[in-house]
XYZ file of C-alpha atoms in Angstrom:
523
model
C 27.677 -15.674 -0.701
C 25.911 -13.170 -2.981
C 27.502 -9.475 -3.417
C 25.119 -6.237 -2.412
C 25.145 -4.284 -5.723
C 27.360 -0.707 -5.429
C 24.879 2.461 -4.583
C 23.662 4.294 -7.809
C 24.505 7.791 -8.712
C 21.308 9.934 -9.598
C 23.395 12.766 -10.887
C 25.999 12.963 -13.904
C 29.642 12.936 -13.634
C 29.426 16.720 -14.088
C 27.075 17.182 -11.437
C 29.087 15.317 -8.812
C 32.079 16.772 -9.612
C 30.645 20.187 -9.093
C 28.855 19.112 -5.605
C 31.963 17.563 -4.373
C 33.900 20.458 -4.927
C 31.150 23.471 -3.479
C 31.205 20.605 -0.303
C 34.934 20.855 0.145
C 35.286 23.926 -0.580
C 32.956 24.789 2.547
C 34.486 22.296 4.776
C 37.325 24.315 4.455
C 36.548 27.166 5.233
C 34.731 25.709 8.168
C 37.624 24.308 9.500
C 39.899 27.510 8.829
C 37.224 29.571 10.729
C 37.623 27.030 13.806
C 40.854 26.236 13.269
C 41.181 26.905 17.314
C 38.097 25.055 18.658
C 38.861 21.928 16.004
C 35.479 21.334 14.762
C 35.869 18.219 13.217
C 37.604 16.828 16.284
C 36.492 17.177 19.871
C 39.439 18.794 22.074
C 41.421 17.298 24.846
C 42.753 18.586 27.514
C 46.361 16.914 27.443
C 46.553 16.794 31.225
C 43.379 14.677 31.874
C 43.565 11.414 31.791
C 39.951 10.477 30.697
C 38.704 7.129 30.381
C 36.993 7.809 27.134
C 37.714 10.225 24.440
C 35.855 11.000 21.260
C 37.399 11.758 18.283
C 35.534 12.806 14.732
C 37.068 12.822 11.847
C 35.282 15.143 8.876
C 33.042 13.341 6.709
C 33.572 12.549 2.703
C 30.752 14.053 0.513
C 29.187 10.172 0.198
C 25.674 10.186 0.137
C 24.192 6.571 0.773
C 20.460 5.583 0.457
C 18.531 5.305 3.358
C 18.340 1.318 2.602
C 22.519 0.861 1.962
C 22.726 2.724 5.625
C 20.247 -0.129 7.596
C 22.547 -2.306 6.390
C 25.109 -1.378 8.692
C 25.494 -0.728 12.257
C 25.891 2.715 13.715
C 29.101 1.431 15.886
C 31.699 -1.443 15.620
C 33.965 -2.470 18.486
C 37.662 -3.396 17.481
C 39.677 -4.403 20.318
C 43.693 -3.974 20.530
C 45.341 -6.124 23.337
C 49.144 -4.099 23.253
C 50.113 -7.853 25.263
C 49.640 -10.542 22.985
C 51.326 -10.944 19.770
C 50.129 -13.222 16.707
C 52.835 -13.178 14.510
C 54.608 -11.246 11.666
C 52.676 -8.920 9.473
C 52.888 -9.856 5.832
C 54.319 -6.788 3.652
C 51.568 -7.025 0.982
C 51.758 -3.256 -0.708
C 53.633 -4.597 -4.037
C 52.770 -3.098 -6.770
C 52.401 -3.605 -10.428
C 54.418 -1.771 -13.146
C 56.364 1.170 -12.314
C 58.121 3.197 -11.419
C 58.798 4.653 -14.779
C 56.017 5.718 -17.311
C 56.025 8.051 -20.440
C 55.234 10.946 -18.068
C 56.776 10.300 -14.700
C 59.395 8.574 -12.722
C 58.038 7.449 -9.265
C 60.531 5.867 -7.954
C 60.908 7.877 -5.173
C 57.274 7.492 -3.984
C 57.781 3.561 -4.134
C 61.452 4.274 -2.132
C 59.660 6.003 0.762
C 56.808 3.223 1.649
C 59.853 0.554 0.700
C 57.539 -1.344 -1.707
C 58.561 -4.688 -1.356
C 57.166 -6.433 -5.036
C 57.268 -5.185 -8.709
C 55.471 -6.968 -10.939
C 55.331 -6.345 -14.426
C 52.198 -7.028 -16.749
C 51.058 -4.904 -19.471
C 53.866 -2.327 -19.467
C 54.166 0.832 -20.981
C 51.111 0.255 -23.645
C 51.206 -1.473 -26.613
C 52.554 1.002 -28.912
C 55.283 -1.322 -30.211
C 54.220 -4.661 -27.713
C 54.081 -4.637 -24.335
C 58.138 -4.792 -22.363
C 58.576 -8.116 -20.265
C 56.236 -10.152 -22.129
C 57.856 -12.822 -24.236
C 57.191 -11.994 -27.705
C 58.854 -8.856 -27.028
C 62.083 -10.197 -25.629
C 62.244 -12.740 -28.419
C 60.270 -10.743 -31.486
C 61.096 -13.640 -33.859
C 59.841 -16.972 -32.967
C 62.066 -18.286 -36.120
C 65.235 -17.294 -34.724
C 67.884 -19.315 -33.076
C 66.699 -19.143 -29.225
C 70.312 -20.115 -28.624
C 71.883 -17.254 -30.008
C 71.783 -13.651 -27.965
C 71.631 -11.623 -30.896
C 67.953 -13.041 -31.460
C 67.565 -11.609 -28.188
C 66.187 -7.636 -27.950
C 66.461 -6.879 -24.234
C 67.023 -3.214 -24.217
C 63.917 -1.555 -23.054
C 62.730 -4.349 -20.643
C 65.924 -3.620 -19.327
C 65.407 -0.517 -18.798
C 61.965 -1.168 -16.391
C 63.611 -4.267 -14.925
C 66.741 -1.867 -13.692
C 64.229 1.549 -12.310
C 62.681 -1.460 -10.518
C 65.522 -2.913 -8.554
C 66.728 0.657 -7.698
C 63.267 0.894 -5.626
C 64.695 -2.007 -3.293
C 62.013 -3.978 -4.425
C 61.566 -7.899 -4.844
C 61.285 -8.398 -8.671
C 58.180 -10.854 -9.578
C 59.084 -11.770 -13.401
C 56.506 -12.766 -15.543
C 57.009 -15.233 -17.863
C 54.483 -14.749 -20.311
C 52.307 -12.502 -22.685
C 49.912 -9.472 -21.694
C 46.453 -10.826 -22.249
C 43.667 -7.736 -22.064
C 40.355 -9.040 -20.672
C 37.536 -8.067 -22.120
C 38.409 -8.506 -26.017
C 36.737 -11.730 -27.632
C 37.544 -9.861 -31.008
C 41.209 -11.189 -30.107
C 42.437 -14.682 -29.259
C 45.678 -15.515 -28.279
C 47.726 -18.678 -29.611
C 50.064 -19.653 -27.376
C 53.730 -20.664 -28.182
C 53.985 -23.932 -30.588
C 56.940 -25.022 -30.036
C 57.393 -25.964 -26.042
C 61.237 -26.729 -25.901
C 62.176 -23.357 -27.780
C 59.993 -21.410 -25.273
C 61.570 -23.364 -22.314
C 65.049 -22.216 -23.841
C 63.989 -18.914 -24.500
C 62.576 -18.452 -20.763
C 65.598 -19.590 -19.402
C 67.549 -17.473 -21.205
C 65.852 -14.484 -19.902
C 66.490 -15.919 -16.031
C 70.184 -16.060 -16.788
C 70.103 -12.592 -18.452
C 68.826 -10.625 -15.171
C 70.899 -13.559 -13.332
C 73.589 -14.402 -14.472
C 75.095 -11.518 -16.780
C 74.138 -13.603 -19.670
C 73.862 -11.882 -23.249
C 75.544 -8.616 -21.409
C 72.883 -9.176 -18.304
C 73.114 -8.405 -14.774
C 72.793 -10.403 -11.479
C 69.521 -8.604 -10.160
C 68.831 -12.232 -8.135
C 65.092 -12.456 -8.928
C 63.848 -15.207 -6.825
C 59.819 -15.406 -8.506
C 59.018 -16.214 -11.775
C 55.373 -16.213 -12.446
C 55.091 -18.784 -15.925
C 52.153 -17.859 -18.332
C 49.057 -15.624 -16.931
C 45.400 -14.825 -17.478
C 45.175 -18.377 -19.142
C 41.989 -18.807 -18.079
C 40.242 -16.506 -19.682
C 38.060 -17.241 -23.074
C 40.447 -15.728 -25.301
C 43.005 -17.780 -24.622
C 41.047 -21.124 -24.215
C 39.094 -20.713 -27.545
C 42.059 -21.227 -29.443
C 43.842 -23.134 -26.766
C 43.550 -26.806 -25.494
C 43.598 -27.166 -21.559
C 45.992 -29.511 -22.251
C 48.055 -27.635 -24.511
C 48.504 -24.944 -21.706
C 48.827 -27.334 -18.783
C 51.959 -29.114 -20.536
C 53.413 -25.742 -21.573
C 53.165 -24.716 -18.118
C 54.556 -27.979 -17.067
C 57.546 -27.696 -19.522
C 58.675 -24.206 -18.347
C 58.835 -24.602 -14.712
C 60.821 -28.195 -15.608
C 62.957 -26.416 -17.457
C 63.893 -23.682 -15.141
C 64.385 -25.655 -11.850
C 66.838 -27.583 -13.530
C 68.553 -24.668 -14.208
C 68.522 -23.339 -10.893
C 65.989 -25.232 -8.109
C 66.247 -22.582 -5.774
C 64.411 -20.471 -8.002
C 60.648 -20.101 -7.070
C 58.245 -21.075 -10.070
C 53.977 -20.831 -10.230
C 51.604 -19.654 -12.472
C 48.994 -18.114 -14.044
C 47.677 -15.624 -12.379
C 44.055 -17.294 -12.374
C 40.971 -14.904 -12.439
C 38.390 -16.888 -10.654
C 38.969 -19.919 -8.470
C 36.881 -22.053 -10.891
C 37.238 -25.911 -11.873
C 39.879 -24.793 -14.518
C 42.615 -23.917 -11.287
C 41.353 -27.307 -9.857
C 42.667 -29.015 -13.685
C 45.788 -27.236 -13.079
C 46.963 -28.422 -9.700
C 46.105 -31.920 -10.294
C 48.104 -31.973 -14.277
C 50.914 -30.198 -12.348
C 51.395 -33.487 -9.887
C 50.373 -35.659 -13.036
C 53.584 -34.348 -15.032
C 55.859 -33.741 -11.914
C 55.889 -30.680 -12.161
C 57.283 -28.105 -9.594
C 54.781 -24.978 -8.318
C 56.062 -23.074 -5.896
C 53.000 -20.455 -5.549
C 49.665 -20.506 -6.815
C 49.289 -16.678 -8.546
C 45.698 -15.113 -8.265
C 44.755 -12.126 -9.510
C 41.688 -9.983 -7.328
C 39.313 -7.734 -9.531
C 36.327 -6.854 -7.048
C 33.654 -4.350 -5.930
C 33.950 -4.939 -2.133
C 36.709 -6.613 0.117
C 34.791 -8.905 1.584
C 34.331 -10.238 -2.255
C 37.869 -10.502 -2.165
C 37.683 -12.407 0.823
C 35.674 -14.876 -0.726
C 37.490 -15.592 -3.303
C 41.200 -15.526 -1.256
C 39.063 -18.470 1.301
C 38.247 -20.364 -2.438
C 41.449 -20.578 -3.306
C 43.231 -21.679 -0.436
C 40.189 -24.071 0.141
C 41.578 -25.267 -3.335
C 45.536 -25.575 -2.386
C 44.941 -27.189 0.747
C 43.569 -30.371 -0.481
C 45.677 -30.564 -3.323
C 49.319 -31.773 -3.355
C 50.577 -28.107 -3.261
C 49.113 -27.773 -0.039
C 52.435 -26.012 1.148
C 52.547 -23.434 -1.886
C 52.354 -20.147 -1.336
C 49.478 -17.589 -3.001
C 51.024 -14.681 -4.747
C 47.918 -11.973 -5.705
C 50.128 -11.086 -8.785
C 46.884 -8.521 -9.634
C 44.532 -6.420 -7.673
C 42.053 -3.553 -8.078
C 39.217 -1.560 -6.993
C 36.380 -2.365 -9.377
C 33.526 0.180 -8.914
C 30.081 1.002 -10.044
C 29.810 -2.817 -11.188
C 28.654 -5.901 -9.997
C 31.294 -8.081 -11.891
C 33.769 -8.771 -14.320
C 31.348 -9.026 -17.249
C 29.584 -5.697 -16.347
C 33.279 -4.142 -15.889
C 34.353 -5.429 -19.316
C 30.982 -3.835 -21.018
C 31.725 -0.699 -19.688
C 35.735 -0.270 -21.050
C 34.942 -1.711 -24.526
C 31.645 -0.410 -25.674
C 32.092 3.198 -27.511
C 29.162 4.747 -26.874
C 29.299 9.058 -24.815
C 27.214 7.112 -22.472
C 29.542 4.328 -21.945
C 32.514 6.868 -22.219
C 31.135 8.687 -19.339
C 31.084 5.916 -17.341
C 34.376 4.486 -17.726
C 35.539 7.756 -16.545
C 33.916 7.594 -13.418
C 35.303 3.913 -12.984
C 38.813 4.881 -13.365
C 38.209 8.599 -11.453
C 37.291 5.993 -8.289
C 40.774 4.576 -8.249
C 42.119 7.799 -7.241
C 39.783 9.381 -4.722
C 38.829 8.297 -1.237
C 36.512 5.617 -2.551
C 39.670 3.715 -4.255
C 41.468 4.515 -1.246
C 39.154 3.222 1.683
C 39.482 0.188 -0.854
C 43.176 -0.435 -1.157
C 43.432 0.305 2.401
C 40.198 -1.984 3.373
C 41.906 -4.694 0.763
C 45.309 -4.870 2.424
C 43.887 -5.498 5.790
C 41.489 -8.288 4.696
C 44.759 -10.134 3.065
C 46.519 -9.812 6.421
C 43.727 -12.085 7.652
C 45.575 -14.674 5.224
C 49.012 -16.323 6.472
C 49.001 -17.884 2.662
C 49.593 -14.629 0.910
C 52.978 -14.151 0.655
C 53.104 -11.435 -1.715
C 50.435 -8.763 -3.181
C 51.059 -6.366 -6.325
C 48.762 -4.066 -6.770
C 47.438 -2.867 -10.151
C 48.990 -0.870 -11.430
C 51.949 2.151 -10.055
C 52.370 2.746 -14.126
C 51.293 6.383 -13.842
C 50.549 6.543 -17.742
C 48.247 4.039 -17.098
C 44.353 4.406 -16.587
C 44.182 1.866 -13.470
C 46.947 3.809 -12.270
C 45.440 4.908 -8.624
C 48.313 5.697 -6.510
C 49.430 8.308 -8.524
C 48.074 10.803 -11.600
C 50.207 11.026 -14.967
C 52.739 13.799 -13.629
C 53.453 11.483 -10.627
C 51.988 13.789 -7.845
C 50.829 11.324 -5.129
C 47.198 10.568 -4.890
C 44.686 9.086 -1.983
C 45.203 5.511 -2.263
C 49.094 6.143 -2.289
C 48.655 7.250 1.017
C 46.325 4.498 2.583
C 49.799 2.266 0.570
C 52.053 4.294 3.049
C 49.847 4.283 6.193
C 49.899 -0.029 5.979
C 53.752 0.331 5.258
C 54.064 2.083 8.428
C 51.840 -0.417 10.176
C 53.792 -3.937 8.988
C 57.458 -2.213 9.840
C 56.393 -1.178 13.125
C 57.015 -4.444 14.621
C 55.005 -7.994 15.278
C 51.652 -8.027 14.218
C 48.918 -7.540 17.963
C 45.872 -9.323 18.850
C 43.236 -6.692 17.277
C 39.632 -8.167 16.852
C 36.268 -6.478 14.746
C 33.568 -7.844 16.937
C 30.808 -8.629 14.586
C 27.383 -8.027 15.049
C 25.099 -10.964 14.049
C 22.447 -8.731 13.037
C 24.919 -7.478 9.994
C 26.660 -9.153 6.807
C 29.720 -6.858 7.559
C 29.947 -3.624 9.764
C 32.387 -2.189 6.655
C 35.344 -1.493 9.108
C 38.972 -3.534 9.217
C 41.630 -3.468 11.285
C 44.554 -4.421 12.245
C 47.637 -3.597 14.824
C 51.220 -4.068 15.110
C 53.994 -3.263 17.387
C 57.194 -3.922 19.555
C 58.499 -2.732 22.836
C 57.184 0.606 24.020
C 55.044 1.510 20.318
C 52.407 0.215 18.771
C 50.077 0.829 15.280
C 46.908 0.517 14.636
C 45.038 0.889 11.343
C 41.433 1.421 10.469
C 39.388 1.320 7.175
C 36.114 1.948 6.319
C 34.750 0.678 3.013
C 31.044 1.624 3.161
C 31.143 1.044 7.027
C 29.429 2.218 9.857
C 30.356 5.891 11.390
C 31.574 4.783 14.538
C 34.641 2.784 16.089
C 34.764 2.150 19.556
C 38.385 1.585 19.821
C 39.364 -0.314 23.449
C 42.821 -0.481 24.009
C 44.138 -3.406 26.543
C 47.672 -4.190 27.797
C 49.319 -0.681 27.687
C 52.705 -0.324 28.846
C 53.764 1.977 31.478
C 55.969 3.797 29.384
C 53.627 4.494 26.255
C 51.733 7.932 26.698
C 50.600 9.399 23.699
C 48.102 8.119 20.834
C 48.866 10.271 17.860
C 45.520 9.894 15.395
C 45.729 10.840 11.719
C 43.028 10.774 8.880
C 42.607 9.863 5.507
C 38.979 11.021 4.113
C 37.841 13.635 1.503
C 39.695 16.108 3.301
C 42.208 15.277 4.791
C 45.732 13.099 3.370
C 46.679 10.878 6.811
C 47.374 14.333 8.098
C 47.526 14.552 12.176
C 43.903 14.831 13.268
C 44.789 14.853 17.101
C 46.921 13.417 20.079
C 45.480 11.597 23.453
C 47.315 11.400 26.689
C 46.923 7.537 27.863
C 46.799 6.556 31.536
C 46.425 3.474 32.898
C 46.594 -0.360 31.228
C 43.167 0.279 29.537
C 41.864 2.803 27.143
C 38.905 3.819 25.239
C 37.853 6.628 22.504
C 35.122 6.477 20.309
C 36.184 7.775 16.551
C 33.318 8.881 14.544
C 34.084 8.656 10.794
C 33.223 8.908 7.257
C 31.943 5.349 5.685
C 34.548 6.016 3.214
C 38.146 6.479 5.033
C 41.478 5.253 7.058
C 42.755 6.098 10.396
C 46.098 5.158 11.442
C 47.005 5.480 15.159
C 50.283 5.501 16.603
C 51.047 4.485 20.190
C 53.901 5.470 22.011
């Protein structure tokens, strides 16, 4: 499927910021003046058991072109049957890096949303080499790999312990941090396979079995190498060398402890290289408990297309039962593909600087929040995905969308929080979004979870329609209320309205902005 380009902005970044602030100010003033009447929400008498209620969310300052508006339906129907359970929901709200950075410790933020996984890659900048990289932990490749004195664990220990203290499981990446989009840098992998295999096993022993004054963190997942399919790696390493290195390290890990789970290699696209990797793993009798992939896309639908291709590759291989771990994923705003993003991020011109600023600002605003929510709900459709790590939770990183550099939550954090509440509410409940065949996609993503006597529904609009017809069926007799929370340009997942439910069926129409998140708690 061809991807639709993002709407082009005709105003400069400064003009858009000024216009945004002015409109938000007007909205806040209106909300204050009309607090009794709830200008953005139609009041409902708690004593009236209406069959249909309308709830309106405040619209975000987003101007879509007329052509873009015509591409989406005005109303999308979402049906939730509280009487049908369809299995356990995967906890996919993991993060890359964190909780520590030079400017903030966001341990409490990650604890509060019960982040399930933390993976490390390009951690704490490149001032003295990336923390966690093999070349950082074992800085002298000529040293004796059997001697604990040859290793430098101190900085990496700090991050591992902080991550473990959040309650998250650690996905340890055994490899190097490669910066995509820097063609002037070539990355030669390790030459001594036996030596580097011993180094990897000793790193595992340090964090799991007290080796070299280490710990017993119980790390289960080890990602062997990453991003080896990028041009800067393949230009100086043959495919045969890459596959042999993976096989040697993976087999060495299994020989040490066959209960550990190994996989690779954070692939950037479902290309022939991935198929060759899987085939060579089989040929070399190498273990692959999971396939790690990275997803950097402009829309949740593009994410879904890539996931389906990876699933197809796995299902038609000798590793059909392997899991998929989304080792990295993030929003790629204002671009059509990775090449365009690379040009923006690596060009030094003034115009490119403004585009670069806008690129990263989108990660922190309602656009980024809507993408995070929609992306999580989209990935929830694929049971093959066992973990996913949003890039990045390191407050100092430009890629960090969940908080600012001081550790203050931004809008995408509330999307993660909502998803965490959703998947902890119980088993998944049948939730169907009825798609109009006349449209490619409505831009509305939905999921529901629940247990006896309560349920949660999460809706995410990403460049979507402006109305959702939500229909709830088989509501238990002891369930009476639906609390509606909104995340948009004004609200940060605040309680917007409460509706009294009655009977076995309930219908409500929610008018929302095209970039927003709705969370409904039913009890």
